[in-house]
PDB file of C-alpha atoms in Angstrom:
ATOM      1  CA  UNK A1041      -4.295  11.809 -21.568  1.00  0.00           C
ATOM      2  CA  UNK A1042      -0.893  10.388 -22.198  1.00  0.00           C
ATOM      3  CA  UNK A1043       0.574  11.836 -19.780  1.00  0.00           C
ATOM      4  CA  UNK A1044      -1.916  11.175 -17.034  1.00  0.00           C
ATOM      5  CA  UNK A1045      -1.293   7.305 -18.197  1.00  0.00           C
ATOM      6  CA  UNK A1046       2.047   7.995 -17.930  1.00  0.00           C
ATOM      7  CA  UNK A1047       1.573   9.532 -14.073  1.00  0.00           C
ATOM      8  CA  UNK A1048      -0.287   6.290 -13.381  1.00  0.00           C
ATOM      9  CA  UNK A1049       2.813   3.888 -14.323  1.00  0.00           C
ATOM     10  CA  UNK A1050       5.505   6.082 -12.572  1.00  0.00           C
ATOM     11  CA  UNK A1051       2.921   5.824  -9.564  1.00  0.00           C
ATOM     12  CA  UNK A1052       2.914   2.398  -9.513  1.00  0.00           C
ATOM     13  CA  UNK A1053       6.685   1.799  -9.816  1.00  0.00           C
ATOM     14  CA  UNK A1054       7.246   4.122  -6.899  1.00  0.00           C
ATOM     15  CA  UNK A1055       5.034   1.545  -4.509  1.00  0.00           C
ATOM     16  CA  UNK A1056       6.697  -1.454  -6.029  1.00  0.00           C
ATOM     17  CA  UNK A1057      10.078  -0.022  -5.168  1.00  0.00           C
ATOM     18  CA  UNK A1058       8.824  -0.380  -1.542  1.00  0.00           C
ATOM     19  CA  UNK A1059       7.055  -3.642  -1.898  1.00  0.00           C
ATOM     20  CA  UNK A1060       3.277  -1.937  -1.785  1.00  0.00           C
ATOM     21  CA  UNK A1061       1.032  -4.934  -2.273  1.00  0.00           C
ATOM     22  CA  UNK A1062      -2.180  -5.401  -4.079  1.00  0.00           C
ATOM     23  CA  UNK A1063      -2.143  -2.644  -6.000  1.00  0.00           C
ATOM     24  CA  UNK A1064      -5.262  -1.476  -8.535  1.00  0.00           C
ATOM     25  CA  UNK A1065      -6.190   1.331 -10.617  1.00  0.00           C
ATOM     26  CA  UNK A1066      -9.165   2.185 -10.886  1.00  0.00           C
ATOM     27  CA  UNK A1067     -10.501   3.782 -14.482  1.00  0.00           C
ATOM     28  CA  UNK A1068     -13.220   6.889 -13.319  1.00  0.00           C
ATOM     29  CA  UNK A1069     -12.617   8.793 -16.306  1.00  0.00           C
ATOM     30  CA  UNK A1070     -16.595   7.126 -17.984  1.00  0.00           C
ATOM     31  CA  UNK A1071     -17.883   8.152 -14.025  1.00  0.00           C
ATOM     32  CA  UNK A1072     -19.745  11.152 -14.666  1.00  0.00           C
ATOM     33  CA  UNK A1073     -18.989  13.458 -11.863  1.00  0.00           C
ATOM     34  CA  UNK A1074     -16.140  11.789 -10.388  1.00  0.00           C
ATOM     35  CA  UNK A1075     -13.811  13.273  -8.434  1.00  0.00           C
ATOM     36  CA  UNK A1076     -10.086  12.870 -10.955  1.00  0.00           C
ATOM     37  CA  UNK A1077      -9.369  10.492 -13.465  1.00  0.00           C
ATOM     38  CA  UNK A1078      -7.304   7.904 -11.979  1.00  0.00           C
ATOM     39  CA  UNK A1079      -7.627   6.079  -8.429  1.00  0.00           C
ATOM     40  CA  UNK A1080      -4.286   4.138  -7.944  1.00  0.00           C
ATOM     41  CA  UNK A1081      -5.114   2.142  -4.174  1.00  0.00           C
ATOM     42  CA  UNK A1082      -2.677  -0.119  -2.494  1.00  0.00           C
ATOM     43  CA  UNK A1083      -1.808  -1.199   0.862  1.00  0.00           C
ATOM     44  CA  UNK A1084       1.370  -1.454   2.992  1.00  0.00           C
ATOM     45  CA  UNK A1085       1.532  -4.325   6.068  1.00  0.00           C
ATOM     46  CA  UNK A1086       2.555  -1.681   8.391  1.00  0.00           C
ATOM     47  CA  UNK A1087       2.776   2.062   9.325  1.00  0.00           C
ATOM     48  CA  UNK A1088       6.369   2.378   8.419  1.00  0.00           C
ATOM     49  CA  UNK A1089       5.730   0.732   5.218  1.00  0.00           C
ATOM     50  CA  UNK A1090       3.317   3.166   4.238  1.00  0.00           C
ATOM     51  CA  UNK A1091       5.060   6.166   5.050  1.00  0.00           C
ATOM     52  CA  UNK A1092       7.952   4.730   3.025  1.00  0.00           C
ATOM     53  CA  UNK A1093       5.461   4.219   0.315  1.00  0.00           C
ATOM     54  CA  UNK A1094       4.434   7.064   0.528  1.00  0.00           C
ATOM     55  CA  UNK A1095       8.075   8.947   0.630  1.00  0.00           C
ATOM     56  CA  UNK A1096       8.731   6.347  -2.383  1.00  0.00           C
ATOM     57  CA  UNK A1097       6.274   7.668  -5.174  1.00  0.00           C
ATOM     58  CA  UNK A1098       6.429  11.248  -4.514  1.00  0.00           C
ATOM     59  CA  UNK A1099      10.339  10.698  -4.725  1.00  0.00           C
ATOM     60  CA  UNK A1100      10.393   8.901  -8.482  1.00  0.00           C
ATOM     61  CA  UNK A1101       6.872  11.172  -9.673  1.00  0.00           C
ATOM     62  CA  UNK A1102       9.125  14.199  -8.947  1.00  0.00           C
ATOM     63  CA  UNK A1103      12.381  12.608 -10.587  1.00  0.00           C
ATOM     64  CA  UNK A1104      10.731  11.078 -13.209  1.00  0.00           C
ATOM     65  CA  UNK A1105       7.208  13.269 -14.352  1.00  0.00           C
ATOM     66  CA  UNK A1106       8.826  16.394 -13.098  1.00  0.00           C
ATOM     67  CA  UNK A1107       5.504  16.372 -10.234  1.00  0.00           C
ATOM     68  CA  UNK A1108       4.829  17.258  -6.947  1.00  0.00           C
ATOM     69  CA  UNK A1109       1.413  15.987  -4.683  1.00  0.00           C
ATOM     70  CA  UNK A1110      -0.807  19.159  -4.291  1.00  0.00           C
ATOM     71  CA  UNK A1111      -1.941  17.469  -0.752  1.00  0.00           C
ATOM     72  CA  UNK A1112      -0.529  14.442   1.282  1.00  0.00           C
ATOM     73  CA  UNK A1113      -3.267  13.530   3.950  1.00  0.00           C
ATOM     74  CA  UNK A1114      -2.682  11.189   6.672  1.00  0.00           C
ATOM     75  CA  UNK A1115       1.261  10.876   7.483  1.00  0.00           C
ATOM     76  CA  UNK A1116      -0.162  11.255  11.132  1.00  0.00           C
ATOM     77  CA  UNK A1117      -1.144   7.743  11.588  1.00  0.00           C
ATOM     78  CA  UNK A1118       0.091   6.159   8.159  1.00  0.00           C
ATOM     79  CA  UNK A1119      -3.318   4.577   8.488  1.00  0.00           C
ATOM     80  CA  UNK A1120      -4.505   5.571   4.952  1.00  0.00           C
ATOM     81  CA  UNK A1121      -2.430   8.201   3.249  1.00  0.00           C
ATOM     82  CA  UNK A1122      -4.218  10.280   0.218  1.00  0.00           C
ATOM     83  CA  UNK A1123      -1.753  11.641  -2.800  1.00  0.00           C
ATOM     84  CA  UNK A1124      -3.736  13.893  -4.776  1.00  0.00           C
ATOM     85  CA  UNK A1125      -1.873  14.494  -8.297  1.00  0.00           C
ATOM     86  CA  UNK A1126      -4.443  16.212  -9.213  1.00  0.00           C
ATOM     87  CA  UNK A1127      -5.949  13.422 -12.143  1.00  0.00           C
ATOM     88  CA  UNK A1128      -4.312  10.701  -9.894  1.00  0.00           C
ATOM     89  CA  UNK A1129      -5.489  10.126  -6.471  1.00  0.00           C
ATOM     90  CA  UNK A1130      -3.003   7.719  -4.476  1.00  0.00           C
ATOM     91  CA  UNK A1131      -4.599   5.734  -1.603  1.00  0.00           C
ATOM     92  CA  UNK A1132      -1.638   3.875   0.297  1.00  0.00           C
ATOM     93  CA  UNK A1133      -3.507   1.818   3.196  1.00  0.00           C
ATOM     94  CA  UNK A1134      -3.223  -0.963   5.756  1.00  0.00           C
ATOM     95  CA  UNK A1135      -4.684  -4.079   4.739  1.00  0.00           C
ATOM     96  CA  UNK A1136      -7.459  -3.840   7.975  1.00  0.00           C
ATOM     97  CA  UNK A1137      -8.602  -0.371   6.924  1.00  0.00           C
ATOM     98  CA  UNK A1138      -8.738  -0.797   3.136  1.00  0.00           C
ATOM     99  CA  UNK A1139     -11.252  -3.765   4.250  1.00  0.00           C
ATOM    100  CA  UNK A1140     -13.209  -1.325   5.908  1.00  0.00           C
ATOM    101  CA  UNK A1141     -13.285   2.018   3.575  1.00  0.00           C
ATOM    102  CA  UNK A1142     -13.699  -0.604   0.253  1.00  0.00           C
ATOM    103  CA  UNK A1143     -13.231   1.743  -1.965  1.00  0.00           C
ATOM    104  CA  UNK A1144     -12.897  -0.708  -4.792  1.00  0.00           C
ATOM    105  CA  UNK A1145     -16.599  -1.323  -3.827  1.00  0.00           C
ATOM    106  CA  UNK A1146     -17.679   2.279  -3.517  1.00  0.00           C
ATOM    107  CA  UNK A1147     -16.483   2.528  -7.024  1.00  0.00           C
ATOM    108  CA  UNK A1148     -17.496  -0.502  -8.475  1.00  0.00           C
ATOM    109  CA  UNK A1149     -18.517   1.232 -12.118  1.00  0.00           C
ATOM    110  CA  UNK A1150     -14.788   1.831 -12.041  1.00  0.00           C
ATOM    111  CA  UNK A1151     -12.658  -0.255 -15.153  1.00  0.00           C
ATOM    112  CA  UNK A1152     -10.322  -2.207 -12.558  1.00  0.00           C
ATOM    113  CA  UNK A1153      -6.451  -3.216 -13.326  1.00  0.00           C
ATOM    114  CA  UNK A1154      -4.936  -4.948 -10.799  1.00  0.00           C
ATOM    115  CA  UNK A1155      -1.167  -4.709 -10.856  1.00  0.00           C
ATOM    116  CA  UNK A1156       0.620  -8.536  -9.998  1.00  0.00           C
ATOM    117  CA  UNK A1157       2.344  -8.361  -6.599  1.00  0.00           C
ATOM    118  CA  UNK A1158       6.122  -8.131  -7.224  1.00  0.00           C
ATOM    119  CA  UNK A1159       8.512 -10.771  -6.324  1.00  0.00           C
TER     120      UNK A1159
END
């Protein structure tokens, strides 16, 4: 469990380094049936900016938990891009289509933690 917490922080230092905004974690682990442990969901303001988000946390997760991403999903567009650490899901979107998926929303019995924007 510790360690998982521990995955969650090193997460969300990776998409400060690159200015990711808005970030929350979401708590699933009292969801019964719910797909990992951990939803970490921020957003970039453009395509570039997620990609370098995205090149950002699985850069200090592998220097600093020793951890790779089983799957990246969506480098295509750099619309929404999907980190699965297995217990940690990463969601790295634009601001126009996290509006639209919601997922904060879709998993409103989460425990929320949002992270303050960094200067």
């Amino acid at each position: 469990m510790e360690q998982t917490s521990q995955l969650v922080q090193t997460i969300t230092k990776g998409i400060q380094e690159k200015k990711g905004k808005d970030i929350v974690i979401a708590d699933l682990r009292a969801i019964e049936g719910a797909i990992c442990r951990y939803f970490v969901i921020c957003q970039g303001s453009s395509p570039a900016q997620v990609e370098a988000i995205t090149e950002s946390v699985g850069d200090i997760v592998r220097e600093e938990a020793g951890e790779k991403p089983m799957k990246v999903v969506g480098l295509e567009n750099a619309q929404w891009v999907a980190m699965d650490y297995g217990d940690v899901l990463v969601h790295i979107f634009l601001p126009d289509v996290r509006h639209y998926y919601n997922l904060e929303n879709l998993w409103e019995d989460a425990a929320f933690t949002k992270v303050p924007n960094a200067e």
